[in-house]
Every structure is written in structure tokens, then in C-alpha cells.
Amino acid sequence: DTAVSQTPKYLVTQMGNDKSIKCEQNLGHDTMYWYKQDSKKFLKIMFSYNNKELIINETVPNRFSPKSPDKAHLNLHINSLELGDSAVYFCASSRFTSGTGELFFGEGSRLTVL
Amino acid sequence: SQQGEEDPQALSIQEGENATMNCSYKTSINNLQWYRQNSGRGLVHLILIRSNEREKHSGRLRVTLDTSKKSSSLLITASRAADTASYFCATVDTGNQFYFGTGTSLTVIP
């Protein structure tokens, strides 16, 4: 069974469109994250949720809105897509908020904005 | 920037050789973790070393941490072609936030 699964794996869309990426974890973890990996492989935290509550919201455009219907799901909705949004987006989860544990990553969702 | 910085950016070795990659960081840390990313895949946790530890082993992996120099190294012994991947260090600061670098791309030639 996949521990952290995200869909879709690939997403190609036009500028200005709205798209969503879904993430689910079956590990029973309390904390979930969204990371963005750029073309240089730099990983940047975007959001972190603990038990459905937002605890980290890095400086990302408000076109990005995370939604956590329950602690096993953290979806990412992006409005008015721009060329610079092209990247690989990773969902991750961890058992603890304290940072003393490891992160479990999904396989990534590659977003291409044309 | 608070991110870790890996060195070298790319490393190419023959199968059977050892691979060493380094990570430097700037802030005080709670712990430091190493992750591996195969091409087109997600990151996979390899090993965690706490700020009060100096060395840790896991199979063919050896990690060292020098908090006075704010640096860590990952040694992979007796490398295999299957070790080909990107390796990232992640520092976890005292505010419990994770910071990743841009990774070291390792190629192991059979």
C-alpha cells in the first residue's frame, strides 16, 4: 500500500486555468506538508497542516490554497496558473510536528503551465 | 538563506568505490536528516542524526555531524549502480522547520 499518494502525477495546463492536486496518507500521521521542487531541485516548504489546522504558511502567492478535509488528506488548489508555477509539487507527512521524526513523501505531481 | 548546501553538486564514481557528500548549514539545528531521490520519484528518508550525536551508521551509510563547523557528511561505502540518485540533507531547526538543499547528484558507473 502506498503510504503517501498524490494525484495526478502529471498535469499540463494553460496559463490562467485553475487546478487541484490531491494528497492522502494512510500512515495515521498528524502533520502533512506541501513542498515545491524547482528545476534546480531546490525543495521549498509551502504549507504545513497539523490535524487539519494550518501551522506553516510560507510566502506563497494567495493563488495557492491548501485544504484539509481531515487529517489524512491535504489538497492543493491553484488559481490563475502562471508559467512560474511549473514545478514538481510534493506532498509529505510526518508523525510529529516537532521535527524529531522523518518526512514521508509522495511521488510528486509534475505541473507544466503552457 | 537557512537551507543546507550540499557539496559537490554532482559526483560520478565507479561501482565499488566510496561516495562522500557534504552538507553545510547556517542555523542551530535540532537534527539533520539525509534523503535520497531517484529520478522522477519522491524523497526517501535515509538517516537522522541528532544535534548531540557525532556519528551514525546504517548499513552502508555513515553520517557524521560537526555542529561547531555546522557541517555533515554522508558516506556510502561499496557503492552500487542502484545507489545512483540525488541525495539531500535536511536541517531541522530549533523551531522544528525543515530546510532542504539542492542535493548532490550521484552517478555510480557499473
Short mmCIF file of C-alpha atoms in Angstrom, two decimals:
data_model
loop_
_atom_site.label_atom_id
_atom_site.label_comp_id
_atom_site.label_asym_id
_atom_site.label_seq_id
_atom_site.Cartn_x
_atom_site.Cartn_y
_atom_site.Cartn_z
CA ASP A 1 0.00 0.00 0.00
CA THR A 2 1.25 3.44 -0.89
CA ALA A 3 1.86 5.45 2.28
CA VAL A 4 1.52 8.93 0.78
CA SER A 5 -0.28 9.11 -2.53
CA GLN A 6 -0.89 12.16 -4.65
CA THR A 7 -2.80 12.64 -7.87
CA PRO A 8 -2.39 13.45 -10.63
CA LYS A 9 1.24 12.53 -11.32
CA TYR A 10 1.36 14.79 -14.36
CA LEU A 11 -0.63 17.93 -15.06
CA VAL A 12 -0.32 20.04 -18.20
CA THR A 13 -2.48 23.12 -18.43
CA GLN A 14 -2.75 26.60 -19.89
CA MET A 15 -1.95 29.85 -18.10
CA GLY A 16 -4.89 31.26 -16.24
CA ASN A 17 -6.52 27.91 -15.51
CA ASP A 18 -7.32 26.58 -12.03
CA LYS A 19 -6.11 23.14 -10.99
CA SER A 20 -6.01 20.92 -7.92
CA ILE A 21 -3.63 18.27 -6.64
CA LYS A 22 -4.88 15.76 -4.11
CA CYS A 23 -2.90 14.04 -1.38
CA GLU A 24 -3.77 11.25 1.01
CA GLN A 25 -1.70 9.48 3.63
CA ASN A 26 -2.60 6.18 5.29
CA LEU A 27 0.10 6.32 7.96
CA GLY A 28 -2.04 7.88 10.65
CA HIS A 29 0.27 10.90 10.79
CA ASP A 30 -0.86 14.16 12.32
CA THR A 31 1.13 16.52 10.12
CA MET A 32 1.07 16.99 6.35
CA TYR A 33 3.05 19.29 4.08
CA TRP A 34 3.24 20.65 0.57
CA TYR A 35 6.68 21.25 -0.95
CA LYS A 36 7.61 22.75 -4.31
CA GLN A 37 10.69 21.46 -6.14
CA ASP A 38 12.00 23.73 -8.88
CA SER A 39 14.04 22.86 -11.95
CA LYS A 40 17.26 23.09 -9.90
CA LYS A 41 15.86 20.52 -7.46
CA PHE A 42 15.54 23.04 -4.65
CA LEU A 43 12.78 21.95 -2.27
CA LYS A 44 10.82 24.70 -0.59
CA ILE A 45 8.12 24.27 2.05
CA MET A 46 4.82 25.83 1.09
CA PHE A 47 2.35 24.74 3.74
CA SER A 48 2.15 22.56 6.80
CA TYR A 49 -1.01 21.29 8.48
CA ASN A 50 -1.38 19.59 11.84
CA ASN A 51 -4.67 17.84 12.50
CA LYS A 52 -6.40 19.90 9.79
CA GLU A 53 -5.02 23.20 11.13
CA LEU A 54 -2.55 25.37 9.24
CA ILE A 55 0.73 25.75 11.12
CA ILE A 56 3.14 26.91 8.41
CA ASN A 57 2.25 29.17 5.55
CA GLU A 58 5.40 30.28 3.82
CA THR A 59 5.41 33.22 1.49
CA VAL A 60 3.49 31.80 -1.40
CA PRO A 61 1.01 33.67 -3.58
CA ASN A 62 -2.54 33.55 -2.30
CA ARG A 63 -3.45 31.85 -5.57
CA PHE A 64 -2.32 28.71 -3.75
CA SER A 65 -4.87 27.46 -1.24
CA PRO A 66 -4.45 24.26 0.75
CA LYS A 67 -7.50 22.41 2.01
CA SER A 68 -7.51 19.69 4.63
CA PRO A 69 -10.90 17.96 4.97
CA ASP A 70 -9.44 15.56 7.54
CA LYS A 71 -6.01 14.77 8.90
CA ALA A 72 -5.39 12.11 6.25
CA HIS A 73 -5.92 14.48 3.33
CA LEU A 74 -4.27 17.71 2.24
CA ASN A 75 -5.22 19.04 -1.16
CA LEU A 76 -3.64 21.94 -3.02
CA HIS A 77 -5.71 24.20 -5.20
CA ILE A 78 -4.05 26.69 -7.52
CA ASN A 79 -5.93 29.55 -9.15
CA SER A 80 -4.93 31.57 -12.21
CA LEU A 81 -1.90 29.45 -13.03
CA GLU A 82 1.26 31.23 -14.19
CA LEU A 83 4.29 30.00 -16.13
CA GLY A 84 6.42 30.22 -12.98
CA ASP A 85 4.17 27.74 -11.21
CA SER A 86 5.66 24.97 -13.35
CA ALA A 87 7.43 22.64 -10.92
CA VAL A 88 7.08 19.33 -9.15
CA TYR A 89 4.85 19.51 -6.09
CA PHE A 90 5.38 17.02 -3.30
CA CYS A 91 3.06 16.12 -0.51
CA ALA A 92 4.65 14.76 2.66
CA SER A 93 3.59 13.67 6.12
CA SER A 94 5.24 13.17 9.48
CA ARG A 95 4.16 11.63 12.72
CA PHE A 96 5.22 14.57 14.84
CA THR A 97 5.04 18.30 14.44
CA SER A 98 8.21 18.66 16.48
CA GLY A 99 10.56 17.79 13.64
CA THR A 100 12.06 14.88 15.52
CA GLY A 101 10.73 12.38 13.00
CA GLU A 102 11.21 11.80 9.34
CA LEU A 103 9.17 13.01 6.41
CA PHE A 104 7.35 10.56 4.16
CA PHE A 105 6.97 11.91 0.64
CA GLY A 106 4.55 11.18 -2.15
CA GLU A 107 5.82 10.52 -5.65
CA GLY A 108 5.28 14.09 -6.78
CA SER A 109 2.96 15.86 -9.20
CA ARG A 110 4.70 17.49 -12.14
CA LEU A 111 2.82 20.63 -13.16
CA THR A 112 3.56 22.19 -16.53
CA VAL A 113 1.95 25.52 -17.34
CA LEU A 114 1.97 26.48 -21.02
CA SER B 1 19.23 31.55 3.47
CA GLN B 2 18.60 28.81 6.02
CA GLN B 3 18.79 25.99 3.54
CA GLY B 4 21.51 23.38 3.68
CA GLU B 5 24.03 23.36 0.89
CA GLU B 6 25.33 20.09 -0.46
CA ASP B 7 28.74 19.65 -1.96
CA PRO B 8 29.61 18.52 -4.57
CA GLN B 9 26.63 19.25 -6.79
CA ALA B 10 27.47 16.18 -8.86
CA LEU B 11 29.61 13.13 -8.24
CA SER B 12 30.47 10.27 -10.57
CA ILE B 13 32.24 7.15 -9.29
CA GLN B 14 32.87 3.54 -10.25
CA GLU B 15 30.88 0.76 -8.68
CA GLY B 16 32.58 -0.47 -5.52
CA GLU B 17 34.10 2.90 -4.66
CA ASN B 18 33.00 5.00 -1.71
CA ALA B 19 30.96 8.16 -2.21
CA THR B 20 31.19 11.11 0.14
CA MET B 21 28.93 14.12 0.05
CA ASN B 22 28.86 17.07 2.38
CA CYS B 23 26.25 19.42 3.76
CA SER B 24 26.79 22.82 5.34
CA TYR B 25 24.18 24.89 7.12
CA LYS B 26 23.88 28.20 8.93
CA THR B 27 21.44 27.97 11.83
CA SER B 28 21.30 25.97 15.06
CA ILE B 29 19.67 22.62 14.48
CA ASN B 30 17.54 20.10 16.32
CA ASN B 31 18.64 17.33 13.98
CA LEU B 32 19.89 16.76 10.44
CA GLN B 33 18.47 14.21 8.04
CA TRP B 34 19.59 12.74 4.75
CA TYR B 35 17.18 11.79 1.98
CA ARG B 36 17.54 10.07 -1.35
CA GLN B 37 15.57 10.87 -4.50
CA ASN B 38 15.59 8.59 -7.52
CA SER B 39 14.84 10.26 -10.84
CA GLY B 40 11.15 11.09 -11.14
CA ARG B 41 10.33 9.82 -7.65
CA GLY B 42 9.69 11.21 -4.21
CA LEU B 43 12.29 11.63 -1.49
CA VAL B 44 13.00 8.72 0.80
CA HIS B 45 14.41 9.15 4.30
CA LEU B 46 17.80 7.51 4.86
CA ILE B 47 19.09 8.52 8.27
CA LEU B 48 18.61 11.07 11.05
CA ILE B 49 21.36 12.39 13.30
CA ARG B 50 20.56 14.47 16.37
CA SER B 51 22.48 17.59 17.30
CA ASN B 52 24.12 15.84 20.26
CA GLU B 53 25.35 12.94 18.12
CA ARG B 54 28.59 12.94 16.16
CA GLU B 55 28.33 9.81 14.05
CA LYS B 56 25.69 7.34 13.00
CA HIS B 57 25.70 4.20 10.88
CA SER B 58 23.01 2.42 8.91
CA GLY B 59 24.08 -0.44 6.68
CA ARG B 60 26.48 1.01 4.09
CA LEU B 61 25.70 4.56 5.20
CA ARG B 62 27.78 6.56 7.64
CA VAL B 63 26.79 10.05 8.67
CA THR B 64 28.88 12.48 10.67
CA LEU B 65 27.85 15.77 12.22
CA ASP B 66 30.09 18.60 13.37
CA THR B 67 27.91 21.27 14.96
CA SER B 68 30.89 23.55 15.60
CA LYS B 69 31.53 23.70 11.86
CA LYS B 70 27.84 23.42 11.00
CA SER B 71 28.51 20.59 8.62
CA SER B 72 27.60 16.98 8.00
CA SER B 73 28.84 14.30 5.66
CA LEU B 74 27.21 11.22 4.18
CA LEU B 75 29.46 8.33 3.21
CA ILE B 76 28.14 5.48 1.09
CA THR B 77 30.57 2.57 1.12
CA ALA B 78 30.99 -0.04 -1.61
CA SER B 79 28.67 1.83 -3.95
CA ARG B 80 26.35 0.04 -6.35
CA ALA B 81 24.76 1.15 -9.60
CA ALA B 82 21.43 1.18 -7.75
CA ASP B 83 22.77 3.95 -5.49
CA THR B 84 22.54 6.35 -8.44
CA ALA B 85 20.23 9.11 -7.22
CA SER B 86 20.17 12.62 -5.78
CA TYR B 87 20.96 12.94 -2.10
CA PHE B 88 19.62 15.78 0.03
CA CYS B 89 20.38 16.93 3.51
CA ALA B 90 17.57 18.48 5.51
CA THR B 91 18.25 20.55 8.57
CA VAL B 92 15.57 20.79 11.22
CA ASP B 93 15.99 23.99 13.18
CA THR B 94 15.08 24.68 16.78
CA GLY B 95 11.73 25.97 15.53
CA ASN B 96 11.17 22.46 14.06
CA GLN B 97 11.15 23.61 10.48
CA PHE B 98 12.76 21.52 7.72
CA TYR B 99 15.14 23.11 5.24
CA PHE B 100 16.39 21.21 2.20
CA GLY B 101 19.32 21.96 -0.08
CA THR B 102 19.57 21.38 -3.81
CA GLY B 103 21.18 17.99 -3.42
CA THR B 104 24.15 16.04 -4.72
CA SER B 105 23.57 14.07 -7.88
CA LEU B 106 25.42 10.75 -7.56
CA THR B 107 26.13 8.55 -10.57
CA VAL B 108 27.60 5.10 -9.94
CA ILE B 109 29.06 3.60 -13.08
CA PRO B 110 28.77 -0.21 -13.33
#
